[in-house]
mmCIF file with all atom_site columns, C-alpha atoms in Angstrom:
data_model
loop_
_atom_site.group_PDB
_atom_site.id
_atom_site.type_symbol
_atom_site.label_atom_id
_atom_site.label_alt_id
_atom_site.label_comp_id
_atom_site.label_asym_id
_atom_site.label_entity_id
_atom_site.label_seq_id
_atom_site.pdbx_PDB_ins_code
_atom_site.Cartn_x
_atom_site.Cartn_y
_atom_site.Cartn_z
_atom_site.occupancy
_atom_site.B_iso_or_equiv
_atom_site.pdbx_formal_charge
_atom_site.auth_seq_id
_atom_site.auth_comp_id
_atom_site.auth_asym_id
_atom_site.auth_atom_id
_atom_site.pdbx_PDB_model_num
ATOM 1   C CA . UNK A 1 1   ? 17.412  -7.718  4.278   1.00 62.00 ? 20  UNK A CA 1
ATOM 2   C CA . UNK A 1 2   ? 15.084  -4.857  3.136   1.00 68.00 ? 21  UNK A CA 1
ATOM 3   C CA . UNK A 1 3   ? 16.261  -2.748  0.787   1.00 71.00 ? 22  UNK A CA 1
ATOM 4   C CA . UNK A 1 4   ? 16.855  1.271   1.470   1.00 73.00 ? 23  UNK A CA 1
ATOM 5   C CA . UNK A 1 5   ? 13.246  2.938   1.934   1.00 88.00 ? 24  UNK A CA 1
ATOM 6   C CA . UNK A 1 6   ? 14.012  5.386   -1.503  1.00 88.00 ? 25  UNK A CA 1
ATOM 7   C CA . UNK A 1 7   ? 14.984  2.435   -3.186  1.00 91.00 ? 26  UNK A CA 1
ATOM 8   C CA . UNK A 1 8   ? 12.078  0.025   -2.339  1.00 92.00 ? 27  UNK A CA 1
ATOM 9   C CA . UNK A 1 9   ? 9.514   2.788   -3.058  1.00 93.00 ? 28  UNK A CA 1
ATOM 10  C CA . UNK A 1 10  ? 11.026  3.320   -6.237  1.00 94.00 ? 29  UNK A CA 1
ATOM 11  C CA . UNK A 1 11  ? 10.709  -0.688  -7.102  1.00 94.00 ? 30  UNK A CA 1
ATOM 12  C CA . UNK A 1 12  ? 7.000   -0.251  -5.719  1.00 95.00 ? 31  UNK A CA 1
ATOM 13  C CA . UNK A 1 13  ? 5.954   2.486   -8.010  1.00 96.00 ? 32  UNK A CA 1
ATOM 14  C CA . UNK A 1 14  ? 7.676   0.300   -10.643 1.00 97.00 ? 33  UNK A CA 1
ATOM 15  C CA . UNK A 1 15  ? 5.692   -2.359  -10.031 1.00 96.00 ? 34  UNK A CA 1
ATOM 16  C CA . UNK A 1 16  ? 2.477   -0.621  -9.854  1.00 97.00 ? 35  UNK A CA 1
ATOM 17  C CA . UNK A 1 17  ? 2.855   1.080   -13.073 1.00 97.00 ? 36  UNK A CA 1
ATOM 18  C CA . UNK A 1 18  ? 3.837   -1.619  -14.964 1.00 97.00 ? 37  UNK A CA 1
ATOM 19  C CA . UNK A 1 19  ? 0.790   -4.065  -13.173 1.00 98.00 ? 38  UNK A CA 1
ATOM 20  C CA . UNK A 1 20  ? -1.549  -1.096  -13.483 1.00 98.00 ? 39  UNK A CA 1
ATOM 21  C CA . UNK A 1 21  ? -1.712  -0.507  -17.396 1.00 98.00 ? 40  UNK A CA 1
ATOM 22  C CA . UNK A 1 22  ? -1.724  -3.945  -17.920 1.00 98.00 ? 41  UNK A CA 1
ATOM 23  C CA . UNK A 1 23  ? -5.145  -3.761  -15.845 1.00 98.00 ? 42  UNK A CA 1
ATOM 24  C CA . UNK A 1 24  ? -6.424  -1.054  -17.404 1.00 98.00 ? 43  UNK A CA 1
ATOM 25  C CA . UNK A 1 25  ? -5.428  -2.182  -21.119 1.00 98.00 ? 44  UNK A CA 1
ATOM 26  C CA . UNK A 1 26  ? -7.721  -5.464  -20.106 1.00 97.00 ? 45  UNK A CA 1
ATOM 27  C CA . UNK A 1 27  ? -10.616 -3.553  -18.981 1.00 98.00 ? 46  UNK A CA 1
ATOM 28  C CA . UNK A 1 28  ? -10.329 -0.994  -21.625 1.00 98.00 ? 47  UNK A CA 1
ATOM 29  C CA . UNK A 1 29  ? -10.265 -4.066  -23.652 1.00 98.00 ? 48  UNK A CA 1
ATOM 30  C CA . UNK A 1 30  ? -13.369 -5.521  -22.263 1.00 97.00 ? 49  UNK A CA 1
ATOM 31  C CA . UNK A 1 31  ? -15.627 -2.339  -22.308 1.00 97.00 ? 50  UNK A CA 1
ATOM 32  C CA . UNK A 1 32  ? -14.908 -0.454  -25.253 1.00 97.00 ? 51  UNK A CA 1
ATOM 33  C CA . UNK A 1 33  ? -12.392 -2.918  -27.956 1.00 96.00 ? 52  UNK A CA 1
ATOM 34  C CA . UNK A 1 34  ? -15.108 -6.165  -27.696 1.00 97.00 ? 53  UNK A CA 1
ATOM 35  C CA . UNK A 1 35  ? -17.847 -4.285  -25.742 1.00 97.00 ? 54  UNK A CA 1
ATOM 36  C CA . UNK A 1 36  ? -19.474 -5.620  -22.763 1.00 98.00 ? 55  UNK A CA 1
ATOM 37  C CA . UNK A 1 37  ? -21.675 -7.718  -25.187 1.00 97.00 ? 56  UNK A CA 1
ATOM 38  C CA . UNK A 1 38  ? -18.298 -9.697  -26.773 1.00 97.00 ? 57  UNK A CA 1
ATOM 39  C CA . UNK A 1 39  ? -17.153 -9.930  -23.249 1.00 97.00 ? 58  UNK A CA 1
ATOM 40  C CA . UNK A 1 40  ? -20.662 -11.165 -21.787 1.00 97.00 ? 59  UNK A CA 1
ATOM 41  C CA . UNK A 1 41  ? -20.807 -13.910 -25.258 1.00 98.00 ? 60  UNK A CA 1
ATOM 42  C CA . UNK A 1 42  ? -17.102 -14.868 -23.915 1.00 97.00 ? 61  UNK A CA 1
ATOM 43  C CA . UNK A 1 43  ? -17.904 -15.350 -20.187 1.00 96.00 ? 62  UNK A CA 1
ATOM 44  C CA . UNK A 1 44  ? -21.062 -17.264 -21.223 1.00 97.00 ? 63  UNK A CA 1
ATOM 45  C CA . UNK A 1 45  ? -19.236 -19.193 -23.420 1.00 96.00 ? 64  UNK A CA 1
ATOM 46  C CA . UNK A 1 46  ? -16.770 -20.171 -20.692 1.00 94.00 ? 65  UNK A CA 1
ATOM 47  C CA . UNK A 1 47  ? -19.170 -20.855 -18.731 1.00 94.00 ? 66  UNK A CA 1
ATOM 48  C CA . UNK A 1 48  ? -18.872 -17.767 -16.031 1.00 95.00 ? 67  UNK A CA 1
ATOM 49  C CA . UNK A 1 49  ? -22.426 -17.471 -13.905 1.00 95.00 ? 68  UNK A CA 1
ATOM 50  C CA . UNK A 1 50  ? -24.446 -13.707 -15.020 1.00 97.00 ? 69  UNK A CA 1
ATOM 51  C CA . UNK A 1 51  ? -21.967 -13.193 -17.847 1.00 97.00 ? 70  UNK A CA 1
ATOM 52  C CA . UNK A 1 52  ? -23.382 -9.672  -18.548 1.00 98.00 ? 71  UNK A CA 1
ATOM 53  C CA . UNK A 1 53  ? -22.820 -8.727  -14.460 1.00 98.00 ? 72  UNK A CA 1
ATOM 54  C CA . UNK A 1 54  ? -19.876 -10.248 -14.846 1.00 97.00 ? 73  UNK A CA 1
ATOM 55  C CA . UNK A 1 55  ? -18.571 -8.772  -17.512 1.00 98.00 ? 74  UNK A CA 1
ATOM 56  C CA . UNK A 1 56  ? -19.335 -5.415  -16.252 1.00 98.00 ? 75  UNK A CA 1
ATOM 57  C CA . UNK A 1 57  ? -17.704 -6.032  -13.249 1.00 98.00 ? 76  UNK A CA 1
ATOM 58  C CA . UNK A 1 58  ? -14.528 -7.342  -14.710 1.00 98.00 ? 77  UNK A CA 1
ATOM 59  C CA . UNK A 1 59  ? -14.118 -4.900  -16.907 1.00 98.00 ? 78  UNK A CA 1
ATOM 60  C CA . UNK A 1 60  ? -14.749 -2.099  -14.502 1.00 98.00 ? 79  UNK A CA 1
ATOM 61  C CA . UNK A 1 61  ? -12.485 -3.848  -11.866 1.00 98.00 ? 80  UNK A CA 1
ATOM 62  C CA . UNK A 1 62  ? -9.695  -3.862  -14.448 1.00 98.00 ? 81  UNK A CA 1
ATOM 63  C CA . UNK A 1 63  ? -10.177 -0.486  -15.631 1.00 98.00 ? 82  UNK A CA 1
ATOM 64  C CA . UNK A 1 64  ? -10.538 1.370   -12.192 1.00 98.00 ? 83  UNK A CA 1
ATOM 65  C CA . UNK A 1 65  ? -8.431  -1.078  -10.297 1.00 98.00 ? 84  UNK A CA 1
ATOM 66  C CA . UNK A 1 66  ? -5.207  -0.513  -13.383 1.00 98.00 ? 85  UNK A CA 1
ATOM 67  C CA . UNK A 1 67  ? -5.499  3.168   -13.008 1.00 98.00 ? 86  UNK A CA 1
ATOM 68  C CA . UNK A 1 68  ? -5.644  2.902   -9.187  1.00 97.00 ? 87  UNK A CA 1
ATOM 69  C CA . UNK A 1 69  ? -2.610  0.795   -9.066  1.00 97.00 ? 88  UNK A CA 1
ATOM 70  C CA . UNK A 1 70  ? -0.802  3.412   -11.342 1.00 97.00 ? 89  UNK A CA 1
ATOM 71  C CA . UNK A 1 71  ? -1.570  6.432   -9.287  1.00 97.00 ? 90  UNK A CA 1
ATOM 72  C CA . UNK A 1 72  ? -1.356  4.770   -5.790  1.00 96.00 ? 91  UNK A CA 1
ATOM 73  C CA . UNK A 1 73  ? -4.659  5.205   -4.631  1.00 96.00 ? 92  UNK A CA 1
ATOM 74  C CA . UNK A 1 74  ? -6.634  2.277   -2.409  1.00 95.00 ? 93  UNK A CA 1
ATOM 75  C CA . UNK A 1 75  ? -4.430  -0.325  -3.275  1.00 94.00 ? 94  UNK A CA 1
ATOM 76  C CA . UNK A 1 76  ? -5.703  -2.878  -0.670  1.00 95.00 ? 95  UNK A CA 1
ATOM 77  C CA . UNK A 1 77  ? -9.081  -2.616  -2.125  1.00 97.00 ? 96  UNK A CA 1
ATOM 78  C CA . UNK A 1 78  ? -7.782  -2.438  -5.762  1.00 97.00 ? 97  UNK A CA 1
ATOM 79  C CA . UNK A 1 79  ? -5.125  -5.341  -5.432  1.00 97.00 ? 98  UNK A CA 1
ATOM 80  C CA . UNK A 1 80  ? -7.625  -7.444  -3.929  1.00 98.00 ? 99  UNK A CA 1
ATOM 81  C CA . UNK A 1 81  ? -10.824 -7.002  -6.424  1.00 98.00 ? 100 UNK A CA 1
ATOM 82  C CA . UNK A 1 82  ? -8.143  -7.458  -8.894  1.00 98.00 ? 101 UNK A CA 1
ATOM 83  C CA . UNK A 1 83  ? -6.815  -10.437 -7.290  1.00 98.00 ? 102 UNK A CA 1
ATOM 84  C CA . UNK A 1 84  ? -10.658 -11.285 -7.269  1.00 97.00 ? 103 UNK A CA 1
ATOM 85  C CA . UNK A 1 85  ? -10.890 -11.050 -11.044 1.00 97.00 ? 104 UNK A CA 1
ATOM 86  C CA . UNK A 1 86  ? -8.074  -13.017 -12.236 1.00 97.00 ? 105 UNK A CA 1
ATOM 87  C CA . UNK A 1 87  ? -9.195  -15.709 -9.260  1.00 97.00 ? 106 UNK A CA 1
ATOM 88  C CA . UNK A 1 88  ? -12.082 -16.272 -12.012 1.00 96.00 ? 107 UNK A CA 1
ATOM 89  C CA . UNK A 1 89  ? -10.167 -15.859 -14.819 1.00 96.00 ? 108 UNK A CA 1
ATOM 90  C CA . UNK A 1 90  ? -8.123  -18.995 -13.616 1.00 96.00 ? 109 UNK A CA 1
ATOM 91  C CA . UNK A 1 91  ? -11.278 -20.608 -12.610 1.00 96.00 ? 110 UNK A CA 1
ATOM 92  C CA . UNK A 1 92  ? -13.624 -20.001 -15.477 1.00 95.00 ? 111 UNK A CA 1
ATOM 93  C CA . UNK A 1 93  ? -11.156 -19.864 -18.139 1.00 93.00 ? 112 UNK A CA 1
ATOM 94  C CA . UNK A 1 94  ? -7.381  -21.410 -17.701 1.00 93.00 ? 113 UNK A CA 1
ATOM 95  C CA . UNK A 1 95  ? -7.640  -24.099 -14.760 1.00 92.00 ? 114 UNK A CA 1
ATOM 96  C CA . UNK A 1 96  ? -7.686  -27.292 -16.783 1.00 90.00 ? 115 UNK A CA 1
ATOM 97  C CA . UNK A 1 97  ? -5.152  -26.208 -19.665 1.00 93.00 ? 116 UNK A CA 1
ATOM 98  C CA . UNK A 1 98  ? -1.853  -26.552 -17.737 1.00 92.00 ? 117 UNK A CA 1
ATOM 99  C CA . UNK A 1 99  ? 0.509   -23.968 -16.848 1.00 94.00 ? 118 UNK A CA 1
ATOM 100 C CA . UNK A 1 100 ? 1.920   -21.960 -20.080 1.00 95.00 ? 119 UNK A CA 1
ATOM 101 C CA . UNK A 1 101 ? 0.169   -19.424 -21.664 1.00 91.00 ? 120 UNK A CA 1
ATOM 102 C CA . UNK A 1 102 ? 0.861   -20.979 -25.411 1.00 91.00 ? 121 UNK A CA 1
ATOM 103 C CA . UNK A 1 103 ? -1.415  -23.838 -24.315 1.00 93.00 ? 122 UNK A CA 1
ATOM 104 C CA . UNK A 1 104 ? -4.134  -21.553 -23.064 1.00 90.00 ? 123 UNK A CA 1
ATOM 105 C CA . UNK A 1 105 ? -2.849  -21.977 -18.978 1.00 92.00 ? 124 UNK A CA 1
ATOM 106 C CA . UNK A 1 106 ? -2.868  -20.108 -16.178 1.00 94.00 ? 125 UNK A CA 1
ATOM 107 C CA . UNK A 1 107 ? 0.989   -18.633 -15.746 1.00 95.00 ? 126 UNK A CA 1
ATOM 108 C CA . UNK A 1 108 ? -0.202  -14.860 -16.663 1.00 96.00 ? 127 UNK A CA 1
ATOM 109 C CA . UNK A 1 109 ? -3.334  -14.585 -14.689 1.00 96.00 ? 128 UNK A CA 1
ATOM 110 C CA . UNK A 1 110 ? -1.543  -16.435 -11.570 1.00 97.00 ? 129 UNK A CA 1
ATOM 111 C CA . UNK A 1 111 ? 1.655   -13.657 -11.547 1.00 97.00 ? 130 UNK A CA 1
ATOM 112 C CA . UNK A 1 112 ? -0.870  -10.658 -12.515 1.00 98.00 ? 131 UNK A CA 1
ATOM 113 C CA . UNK A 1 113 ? -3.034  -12.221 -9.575  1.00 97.00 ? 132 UNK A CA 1
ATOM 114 C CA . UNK A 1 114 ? -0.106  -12.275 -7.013  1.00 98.00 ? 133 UNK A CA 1
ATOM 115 C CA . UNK A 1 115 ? 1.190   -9.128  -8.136  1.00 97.00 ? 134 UNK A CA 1
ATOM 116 C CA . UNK A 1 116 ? -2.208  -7.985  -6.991  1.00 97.00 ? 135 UNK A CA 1
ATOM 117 C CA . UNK A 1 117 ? -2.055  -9.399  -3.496  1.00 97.00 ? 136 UNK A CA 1
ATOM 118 C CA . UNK A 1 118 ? 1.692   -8.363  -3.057  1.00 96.00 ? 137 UNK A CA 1
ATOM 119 C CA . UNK A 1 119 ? 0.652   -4.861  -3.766  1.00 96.00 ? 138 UNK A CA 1
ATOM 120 C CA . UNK A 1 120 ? -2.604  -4.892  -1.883  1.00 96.00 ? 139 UNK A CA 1
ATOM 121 C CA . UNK A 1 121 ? -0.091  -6.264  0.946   1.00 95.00 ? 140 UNK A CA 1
ATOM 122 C CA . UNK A 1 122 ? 2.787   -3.857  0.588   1.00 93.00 ? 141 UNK A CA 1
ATOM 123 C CA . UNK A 1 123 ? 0.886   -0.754  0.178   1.00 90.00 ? 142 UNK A CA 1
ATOM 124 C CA . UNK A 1 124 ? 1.514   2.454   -2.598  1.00 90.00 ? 143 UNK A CA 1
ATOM 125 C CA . UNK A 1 125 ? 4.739   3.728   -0.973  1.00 90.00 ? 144 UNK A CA 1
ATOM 126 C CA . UNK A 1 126 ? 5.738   6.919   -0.754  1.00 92.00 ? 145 UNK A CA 1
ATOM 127 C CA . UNK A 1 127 ? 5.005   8.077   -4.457  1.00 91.00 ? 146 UNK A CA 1
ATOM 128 C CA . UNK A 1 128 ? 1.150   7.505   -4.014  1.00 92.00 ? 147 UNK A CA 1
ATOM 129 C CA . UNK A 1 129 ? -1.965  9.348   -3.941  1.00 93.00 ? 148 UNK A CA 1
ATOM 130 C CA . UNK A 1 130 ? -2.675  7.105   -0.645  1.00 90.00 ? 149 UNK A CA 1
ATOM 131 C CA . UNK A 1 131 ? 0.350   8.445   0.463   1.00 91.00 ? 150 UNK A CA 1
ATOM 132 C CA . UNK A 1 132 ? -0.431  12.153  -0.200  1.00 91.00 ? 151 UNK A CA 1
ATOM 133 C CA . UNK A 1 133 ? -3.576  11.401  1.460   1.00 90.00 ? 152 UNK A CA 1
ATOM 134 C CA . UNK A 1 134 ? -2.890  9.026   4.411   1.00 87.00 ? 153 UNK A CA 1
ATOM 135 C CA . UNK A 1 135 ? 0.942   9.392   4.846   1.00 80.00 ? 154 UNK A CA 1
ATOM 136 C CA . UNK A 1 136 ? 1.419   10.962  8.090   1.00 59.00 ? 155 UNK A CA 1
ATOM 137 C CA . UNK A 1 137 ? -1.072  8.002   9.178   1.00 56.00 ? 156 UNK A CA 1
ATOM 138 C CA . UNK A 1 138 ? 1.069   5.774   7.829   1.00 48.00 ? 157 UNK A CA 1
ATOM 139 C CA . UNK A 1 139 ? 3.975   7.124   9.381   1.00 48.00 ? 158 UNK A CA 1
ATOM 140 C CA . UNK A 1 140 ? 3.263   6.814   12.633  1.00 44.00 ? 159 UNK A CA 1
ATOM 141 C CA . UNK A 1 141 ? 1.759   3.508   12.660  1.00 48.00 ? 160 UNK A CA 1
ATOM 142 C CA . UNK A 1 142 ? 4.644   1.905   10.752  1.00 53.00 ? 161 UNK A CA 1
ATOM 143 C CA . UNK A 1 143 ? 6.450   3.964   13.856  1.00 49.00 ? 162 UNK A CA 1
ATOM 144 C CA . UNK A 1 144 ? 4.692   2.386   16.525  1.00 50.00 ? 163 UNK A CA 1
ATOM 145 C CA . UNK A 1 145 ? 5.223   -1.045  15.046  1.00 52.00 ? 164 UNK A CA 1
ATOM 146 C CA . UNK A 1 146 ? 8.711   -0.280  15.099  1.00 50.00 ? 165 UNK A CA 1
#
């Protein structure tokens, strides 16, 4: 059973919010806290091909893709590149350490990296820039469908 429309686009500006500054605090992290150069030593260190491209693109990805997800704006092109990034992150970084985060393992980058899909999946909802933008569109093809 799906819930109410109000009530599930409530839950799904929740969701982005919450998802989104975690995103953002990560690239914000990775540009300006350790600087593109601590983040290029890291991925280099892990082993992550063009660290410095990397990097950049992580970082960037996070930033851009965090404060997409909070305001509602391309979110199946933000929930996938972000999917994208923590897709390495579990590669590069937590594959071979197990599951739980206090052993260095992959739980947090997994859920942030399915939250991404779910919301690249689910779309905004109604409390969205895309919606501002592409609503009536929306509208009537979730009409026809019906």
């Amino acid at each position: 059973m799906t819930p109410p429309t109000p009530v599930r686009d409530v839950v799904i500006l929740l969701a982005r919010v919450g998802i989104g500054i975690v995103f953002f605090a990560h690239g914000w992290q990775k540009l300006v806290t350790n600087g593109i150069d601590g983040t290029a030593a890291f991925f280099d260190q892990a082993g992550v091909p063009l660290p410095t491209l990397s990097a950049w693109f992580a970082a960037l990805v996070e930033l851009i893709g965090g404060a997409a997800l909070i305001v509602g704006a391309g979110l199946p092109i933000a929930g996938l590149l972000l999917a994208v990034t923590m897709a390495g992150a579990f590669l590069f970084v937590h594959a071979g350490k197990g599951l739980f985060i206090d052993q260095g393992g992959y739980e947090y980058v997994l859920t942030l990296g399915a939250a991404s899909l779910l919301l690249a999946a689910v779309g905004a909802s109604r409390f969205s820039v895309d919606h501002l933008l592409f609503g009536r569109r929306t509208r009537a093809v979730d009409t026809a469908r019906s």
